[in-house]
C-alpha cells in the first residue's frame, strides 16, 4: 500500500513535467537556452555540480529565484540529489508564476553515475568546510561572503578585556588575518575578564598568548603580532599593512585619539568600544560617512574624571558583551551587510539590562574631519590628554 509520501510524490510527478538527464545533457551540448537550478544543500554542492547551474538551496529558493531568473517564462530545469526534493521545488516555482518548469528525474546522482561531466569549485576549499557550514547557509554570507572573510585583515589594538572576545569570534568566523598590537604581559589580575589568557600564561607577552589561543581555535587564521605600544612614531608603520578595519580595545585616552587620527589619515574604519564598571558603549567611525571620535569628544576629560579599569574596576563579564558587539560590527563591515553603528553611539547598562542608542552627527568644527581642520598629522597625544594640554608642549 502506498504511503502518504508516495502518494504525494506520485501526484507531484503528474503535475510537474519530468525530464531525463540525457535529454538535459544533449540540450546543453546544443547550446539551447535553459536555466539549471541546483536546490541541494551547500555540503552536497561542494561535492560537485552540473556546469552552469545556479545554486540556490531549497530553503532559500523562494527568496532568491527572482533575482537569478527574472523571466518567469524561461525554461527552468530543477535538480536535487535524486529528484525528489526538486519536485517540491519545481512546484514552488510554479506557484510563484514560473510557467515552464521541469524536474530532472534522476537528479545529480543519476547525472554523475551516468558519467556525464560535472564541476567542483576550484580555489580556497576552506570556505566550503564543515567549520563554516552555518555561515554558508545564510544568504547574506554564503561561499562568497566566507571567502571575503578569509581574505580580510583586521587589526586589534589591545589583547585585553575587549580584545579577547573580538579575537575569539573573529577567529571562529574565519577572518583570515588578525593583527594584534599589545606591549603588556599577562598578569593574574587580567584573568577575571581577558578570557583568551590562562593561568599558565601569566608572565607571557599577551600577543604570544593570544596568538596561541587563536591558532588552536582556528588554524585557517594567520596572526600577525606587534609587541609594542602604539605610538605616533610607529602608528603609520603598523597601519600600512593593508588592514580592512581596526578594533580599538585600549583603555586610555591618548591611544584612543591616536587610533582615531591615524586611521582617519589612512582611511581605515575604526570599531570603537569602552567599558566602565557595569557600563559599556560602542560605535563605528567610518570616515567620510559619519563622525569621528573627536566629533564626539573634542577634548579629553580631566584624568581624575576618567579612571581606567585598573583604578575603577570592571565587571568581568561586561567586556564579553561589549566586545562581542565590536566583533559583530567588524564582521558586518567586512561583509558589507546590515547597518553599522556609524553615526550612532550604543550604550549598555548591565545593571538595568538596557541598551540605548544615541544618534551623533559629524561636527563641522571638528579639528580633524571638520570644515577647517587644525589637526593635520599625528601629535603628542600624552601631552594632549594631560591636565595641562592647553599649555605649549615642552621642548
Tab-separated table of N, CA and C in Angstrom, residues 203-316:
chain	number	residue	atom	x	y	z
A	203	UNK	N	52.759	36.109	32.942
A	203	UNK	CA	54.143	36.446	32.669
A	203	UNK	C	54.516	36.411	31.202
A	204	UNK	N	53.686	35.797	30.360
A	204	UNK	CA	53.965	35.747	28.913
A	204	UNK	C	53.493	37.033	28.241
A	205	UNK	N	54.116	37.411	27.140
A	205	UNK	CA	53.568	38.529	26.363
A	205	UNK	C	52.140	38.216	25.913
A	206	UNK	N	51.270	39.188	26.020
A	206	UNK	CA	49.876	38.956	25.645
A	206	UNK	C	49.740	38.590	24.173
A	207	UNK	N	50.575	39.158	23.320
A	207	UNK	CA	50.458	38.842	21.891
A	207	UNK	C	50.769	37.372	21.634
A	208	UNK	N	51.692	36.803	22.404
A	208	UNK	CA	52.027	35.392	22.223
A	208	UNK	C	50.913	34.493	22.735
A	209	UNK	N	50.373	34.834	23.891
A	209	UNK	CA	49.275	34.049	24.449
A	209	UNK	C	48.058	34.104	23.545
A	210	UNK	N	47.745	35.316	23.041
A	210	UNK	CA	46.586	35.469	22.156
A	210	UNK	C	46.795	34.718	20.846
A	211	UNK	N	47.989	34.790	20.288
A	211	UNK	CA	48.274	34.089	19.033
A	211	UNK	C	48.095	32.583	19.203
A	212	UNK	N	48.568	32.044	20.301
A	212	UNK	CA	48.429	30.614	20.556
A	212	UNK	C	46.967	30.219	20.671
A	213	UNK	N	46.180	31.050	21.374
A	213	UNK	CA	44.752	30.757	21.521
A	213	UNK	C	44.075	30.741	20.155
A	214	UNK	N	44.336	31.747	19.334
A	214	UNK	CA	43.685	31.856	18.025
A	214	UNK	C	44.071	30.682	17.141
A	215	UNK	N	45.325	30.318	17.119
A	215	UNK	CA	45.763	29.206	16.261
A	215	UNK	C	45.152	27.892	16.696
A	216	UNK	N	44.983	27.705	18.005
A	216	UNK	CA	44.331	26.486	18.492
A	216	UNK	C	42.843	26.475	18.151
A	217	UNK	N	42.248	27.663	18.118
A	217	UNK	CA	40.827	27.757	17.796
A	217	UNK	C	40.569	27.538	16.317
A	218	UNK	N	41.377	28.164	15.455
A	218	UNK	CA	41.141	28.064	14.012
A	218	UNK	C	42.462	28.178	13.254
A	219	UNK	N	42.987	27.074	12.768
A	219	UNK	CA	44.267	27.108	12.044
A	219	UNK	C	44.191	27.833	10.714
A	220	UNK	N	42.985	28.146	10.225
A	220	UNK	CA	42.870	28.930	8.995
A	220	UNK	C	43.368	30.358	9.172
A	221	UNK	N	43.407	30.838	10.414
A	221	UNK	CA	43.670	32.256	10.685
A	221	UNK	C	45.166	32.511	10.862
A	222	UNK	N	45.661	33.484	10.123
A	222	UNK	CA	47.037	33.947	10.285
A	222	UNK	C	47.065	35.064	11.324
A	223	UNK	N	48.027	35.035	12.231
A	223	UNK	CA	48.134	36.043	13.286
A	223	UNK	C	49.440	36.810	13.127
A	224	UNK	N	49.324	38.133	13.027
A	224	UNK	CA	50.496	38.996	12.972
A	224	UNK	C	50.576	39.773	14.284
A	225	UNK	N	51.706	39.705	14.968
A	225	UNK	CA	51.817	40.322	16.282
A	225	UNK	C	52.760	41.518	16.251
A	226	UNK	N	52.416	42.519	17.068
A	226	UNK	CA	53.221	43.726	17.226
A	226	UNK	C	53.379	43.957	18.730
A	227	UNK	N	54.434	43.409	19.343
A	227	UNK	CA	54.602	43.504	20.798
A	227	UNK	C	55.143	44.870	21.222
A	228	UNK	N	54.425	45.921	20.838
A	228	UNK	CA	54.843	47.289	21.140
A	228	UNK	C	53.623	48.082	21.584
A	229	UNK	N	53.874	49.195	22.188
A	229	UNK	CA	52.788	50.123	22.498
A	229	UNK	C	52.588	51.033	21.293
A	230	UNK	N	51.348	51.157	20.851
A	230	UNK	CA	51.063	52.022	19.709
A	230	UNK	C	51.419	53.458	20.058
A	231	UNK	N	52.126	54.118	19.160
A	231	UNK	CA	52.549	55.498	19.392
A	231	UNK	C	52.491	56.268	18.085
A	232	UNK	N	52.660	57.578	18.195
A	232	UNK	CA	52.680	58.399	16.987
A	232	UNK	C	53.873	58.039	16.105
A	233	UNK	N	54.915	57.493	16.721
A	233	UNK	CA	56.115	57.147	15.951
A	233	UNK	C	55.940	55.862	15.139
A	234	UNK	N	55.142	54.919	15.631
A	234	UNK	CA	55.037	53.635	14.916
A	234	UNK	C	53.659	53.376	14.311
A	235	UNK	N	52.698	54.295	14.525
A	235	UNK	CA	51.313	54.040	14.103
A	235	UNK	C	51.201	53.796	12.604
A	236	UNK	N	51.790	54.665	11.796
A	236	UNK	CA	51.668	54.504	10.346
A	236	UNK	C	52.341	53.218	9.868
A	237	UNK	N	53.483	52.901	10.455
A	237	UNK	CA	54.192	51.685	10.063
A	237	UNK	C	53.325	50.455	10.308
A	238	UNK	N	52.608	50.445	11.433
A	238	UNK	CA	51.748	49.303	11.755
A	238	UNK	C	50.484	49.310	10.903
A	239	UNK	N	49.930	50.492	10.673
A	239	UNK	CA	48.674	50.571	9.915
A	239	UNK	C	48.870	50.282	8.431
A	240	UNK	N	50.069	50.496	7.930
A	240	UNK	CA	50.308	50.324	6.496
A	240	UNK	C	50.572	48.861	6.140
A	241	UNK	N	49.713	47.987	6.627
A	241	UNK	CA	49.803	46.563	6.319
A	241	UNK	C	48.528	46.060	5.653
A	242	UNK	N	47.754	46.971	5.070
A	242	UNK	CA	46.571	46.566	4.320
A	242	UNK	C	45.394	46.134	5.166
A	243	UNK	N	45.185	46.765	6.326
A	243	UNK	CA	44.065	46.375	7.198
A	243	UNK	C	42.740	46.877	6.658
A	244	UNK	N	41.721	46.040	6.778
A	244	UNK	CA	40.367	46.425	6.352
A	244	UNK	C	39.599	47.131	7.457
A	245	UNK	N	39.983	46.905	8.703
A	245	UNK	CA	39.327	47.548	9.838
A	245	UNK	C	40.272	47.488	11.024
A	246	UNK	N	40.095	48.442	11.938
A	246	UNK	CA	40.868	48.475	13.179
A	246	UNK	C	39.890	48.430	14.341
A	247	UNK	N	40.168	47.569	15.307
A	247	UNK	CA	39.337	47.448	16.510
A	247	UNK	C	40.084	48.087	17.669
A	248	UNK	N	39.442	49.052	18.306
A	248	UNK	CA	40.059	49.715	19.443
A	248	UNK	C	39.653	49.001	20.729
A	249	UNK	N	40.618	48.360	21.378
A	249	UNK	CA	40.354	47.693	22.639
A	249	UNK	C	41.192	48.250	23.767
A	250	UNK	N	41.690	49.478	23.604
A	250	UNK	CA	42.544	50.065	24.629
A	250	UNK	C	41.696	50.776	25.680
A	251	UNK	N	42.313	51.150	26.804
A	251	UNK	CA	41.555	51.782	27.891
A	251	UNK	C	42.170	53.099	28.330
A	252	UNK	N	42.842	53.792	27.398
A	252	UNK	CA	43.396	55.098	27.767
A	252	UNK	C	43.144	56.092	26.642
A	253	UNK	N	42.991	57.357	27.014
A	253	UNK	CA	42.605	58.372	26.044
A	253	UNK	C	43.699	58.721	25.037
A	254	UNK	N	44.978	58.806	25.415
A	254	UNK	CA	45.980	59.102	24.384
A	254	UNK	C	45.930	58.123	23.216
A	255	UNK	N	45.770	56.830	23.505
A	255	UNK	CA	45.731	55.843	22.418
A	255	UNK	C	44.449	55.959	21.626
A	256	UNK	N	43.335	56.288	22.287
A	256	UNK	CA	42.060	56.461	21.569
A	256	UNK	C	42.170	57.568	20.522
A	257	UNK	N	42.695	58.717	20.925
A	257	UNK	CA	42.836	59.819	19.969
A	257	UNK	C	43.843	59.467	18.876
A	258	UNK	N	44.902	58.778	19.251
A	258	UNK	CA	45.905	58.365	18.259
A	258	UNK	C	45.295	57.433	17.224
A	259	UNK	N	44.549	56.432	17.675
A	259	UNK	CA	43.915	55.491	16.738
A	259	UNK	C	42.973	56.236	15.810
A	260	UNK	N	42.165	57.117	16.378
A	260	UNK	CA	41.202	57.875	15.573
A	260	UNK	C	41.911	58.677	14.492
A	261	UNK	N	42.935	59.425	14.889
A	261	UNK	CA	43.612	60.308	13.942
A	261	UNK	C	44.381	59.519	12.887
A	262	UNK	N	45.139	58.527	13.319
A	262	UNK	CA	45.951	57.758	12.373
A	262	UNK	C	45.070	57.015	11.373
A	263	UNK	N	43.975	56.423	11.858
A	263	UNK	CA	43.081	55.711	10.935
A	263	UNK	C	42.354	56.669	10.010
A	264	UNK	N	42.063	57.871	10.495
A	264	UNK	CA	41.456	58.881	9.625
A	264	UNK	C	42.409	59.213	8.473
A	265	UNK	N	43.663	59.433	8.787
A	265	UNK	CA	44.627	59.786	7.743
A	265	UNK	C	44.904	58.622	6.794
A	266	UNK	N	44.689	57.397	7.251
A	266	UNK	CA	44.901	56.231	6.400
A	266	UNK	C	43.596	55.694	5.807
A	267	UNK	N	42.465	56.266	6.186
A	267	UNK	CA	41.179	55.859	5.614
A	267	UNK	C	40.725	54.472	6.030
A	268	UNK	N	41.030	54.069	7.260
A	268	UNK	CA	40.648	52.749	7.758
A	268	UNK	C	39.544	52.913	8.799
A	269	UNK	N	38.419	52.245	8.655
A	269	UNK	CA	37.345	52.374	9.654
A	269	UNK	C	37.766	51.814	11.008
A	270	UNK	N	37.243	52.430	12.067
A	270	UNK	CA	37.549	52.033	13.437
A	270	UNK	C	36.280	51.532	14.110
A	271	UNK	N	36.352	50.358	14.710
A	271	UNK	CA	35.262	49.829	15.523
A	271	UNK	C	35.660	50.066	16.967
A	272	UNK	N	34.986	51.004	17.609
A	272	UNK	CA	35.411	51.510	18.911
A	272	UNK	C	34.497	51.011	20.016
A	273	UNK	N	35.052	50.852	21.213
A	273	UNK	CA	34.238	50.486	22.375
A	273	UNK	C	34.984	50.877	23.636
A	274	UNK	N	34.236	50.995	24.726
A	274	UNK	CA	34.837	51.255	26.027
A	274	UNK	C	33.955	50.636	27.098
A	275	UNK	N	34.555	50.365	28.260
A	275	UNK	CA	33.834	49.744	29.366
A	275	UNK	C	34.210	50.440	30.665
A	276	UNK	N	33.263	50.434	31.635
A	276	UNK	CA	33.491	51.065	32.929
A	276	UNK	C	32.536	50.448	33.943
A	277	UNK	N	33.083	49.693	34.858
A	277	UNK	CA	32.309	49.059	35.911
A	277	UNK	C	31.170	48.215	35.356
A	278	UNK	N	29.939	48.749	35.284
A	278	UNK	CA	28.793	47.995	34.776
A	278	UNK	C	28.275	48.547	33.448
A	279	UNK	N	29.032	49.436	32.818
A	279	UNK	CA	28.540	50.099	31.614
A	279	UNK	C	29.534	49.950	30.470
A	280	UNK	N	28.994	49.977	29.269
A	280	UNK	CA	29.832	49.926	28.086
A	280	UNK	C	29.199	50.696	26.952
A	281	UNK	N	29.999	51.048	25.962
A	281	UNK	CA	29.473	51.727	24.787
A	281	UNK	C	30.294	51.330	23.570
A	282	UNK	N	29.672	51.464	22.411
A	282	UNK	CA	30.333	51.081	21.164
A	282	UNK	C	29.856	51.979	20.038
A	283	UNK	N	30.730	52.191	19.066
A	283	UNK	CA	30.390	52.958	17.872
A	283	UNK	C	31.346	52.562	16.761
A	284	UNK	N	31.046	53.001	15.548
A	284	UNK	CA	31.910	52.752	14.390
A	284	UNK	C	32.224	54.084	13.745
A	285	UNK	N	33.499	54.343	13.531
A	285	UNK	CA	33.927	55.563	12.856
A	285	UNK	C	34.387	55.189	11.452
A	286	UNK	N	33.507	55.461	10.516
A	286	UNK	CA	33.791	55.191	9.107
A	286	UNK	C	33.935	56.534	8.427
A	287	UNK	N	35.142	56.951	8.270
A	287	UNK	CA	35.442	58.309	7.863
A	287	UNK	C	34.891	58.607	6.463
A	288	UNK	N	34.242	59.756	6.355
A	288	UNK	CA	33.579	60.132	5.118
A	288	UNK	C	32.100	59.826	5.141
A	289	UNK	N	31.671	58.957	6.064
A	289	UNK	CA	30.250	58.608	6.166
A	289	UNK	C	29.627	59.056	7.478
A	290	UNK	N	30.445	59.403	8.454
A	290	UNK	CA	29.909	59.786	9.753
A	290	UNK	C	30.957	60.486	10.579
A	291	UNK	N	30.649	60.739	11.841
A	291	UNK	CA	31.582	61.457	12.708
A	291	UNK	C	32.783	60.618	13.084
A	292	UNK	N	33.807	61.295	13.590
A	292	UNK	CA	34.963	60.607	14.137
A	292	UNK	C	34.928	60.731	15.662
A	293	UNK	N	35.907	60.153	16.309
A	293	UNK	CA	35.942	60.182	17.781
A	293	UNK	C	36.041	61.617	18.297
A	294	UNK	N	36.770	62.460	17.577
A	294	UNK	CA	36.911	63.857	18.001
A	294	UNK	C	35.604	64.629	17.868
A	295	UNK	N	34.734	64.226	16.956
A	295	UNK	CA	33.426	64.896	16.854
A	295	UNK	C	32.632	64.711	18.136
A	296	UNK	N	32.750	63.516	18.733
A	296	UNK	CA	32.037	63.232	19.969
A	296	UNK	C	32.762	63.807	21.177
A	297	UNK	N	34.091	63.726	21.144
A	297	UNK	CA	34.899	64.147	22.285
A	297	UNK	C	36.010	65.067	21.794
A	298	UNK	N	35.698	66.362	21.585
A	298	UNK	CA	36.717	67.287	21.073
A	298	UNK	C	37.935	67.393	21.979
A	299	UNK	N	37.702	67.266	23.302
A	299	UNK	CA	38.788	67.355	24.262
A	299	UNK	C	38.681	66.199	25.247
A	300	UNK	N	39.792	65.688	25.700
A	300	UNK	CA	39.739	64.605	26.688
A	300	UNK	C	39.271	65.137	28.037
A	301	UNK	N	38.615	64.299	28.826
A	301	UNK	CA	38.213	64.727	30.166
A	301	UNK	C	39.430	64.803	31.078
A	302	UNK	N	39.322	65.543	32.177
A	302	UNK	CA	40.430	65.551	33.139
A	302	UNK	C	40.729	64.136	33.623
A	303	UNK	N	41.966	63.770	33.837
A	303	UNK	CA	42.315	62.405	34.240
A	303	UNK	C	41.532	61.904	35.439
A	304	UNK	N	41.235	62.798	36.411
A	304	UNK	CA	40.523	62.350	37.607
A	304	UNK	C	39.073	61.975	37.324
A	305	UNK	N	38.523	62.424	36.181
A	305	UNK	CA	37.144	62.088	35.823
A	305	UNK	C	37.059	60.897	34.883
A	306	UNK	N	38.187	60.339	34.510
A	306	UNK	CA	38.188	59.209	33.573
A	306	UNK	C	39.167	58.142	34.053
A	307	UNK	N	38.877	57.501	35.172
A	307	UNK	CA	39.786	56.473	35.683
A	307	UNK	C	39.785	55.244	34.787
A	308	UNK	N	40.892	54.541	34.763
A	308	UNK	CA	40.997	53.308	33.987
A	308	UNK	C	40.321	52.174	34.736
A	309	UNK	N	40.212	51.010	34.079
A	309	UNK	CA	39.633	49.834	34.734
A	309	UNK	C	40.464	49.420	35.951
A	310	UNK	N	41.786	49.622	35.868
A	310	UNK	CA	42.648	49.275	36.987
A	310	UNK	C	42.366	50.148	38.195
A	311	UNK	N	41.856	51.362	37.938
A	311	UNK	CA	41.562	52.294	39.031
A	311	UNK	C	40.118	52.198	39.502
A	312	UNK	N	39.186	51.961	38.578
A	312	UNK	CA	37.764	51.986	38.927
A	312	UNK	C	37.119	50.622	38.976
A	313	UNK	N	37.746	49.615	38.344
A	313	UNK	CA	37.177	48.279	38.319
A	313	UNK	C	36.222	48.077	37.155
A	314	UNK	N	35.951	46.822	36.836
A	314	UNK	CA	35.015	46.487	35.773
A	314	UNK	C	34.473	45.088	36.030
A	315	UNK	N	33.184	44.911	35.809
A	315	UNK	CA	32.576	43.591	35.933
A	315	UNK	C	33.183	42.659	34.887
A	316	UNK	N	33.646	41.492	35.293
A	316	UNK	CA	34.408	40.636	34.391
A	316	UNK	C	33.675	40.232	33.131
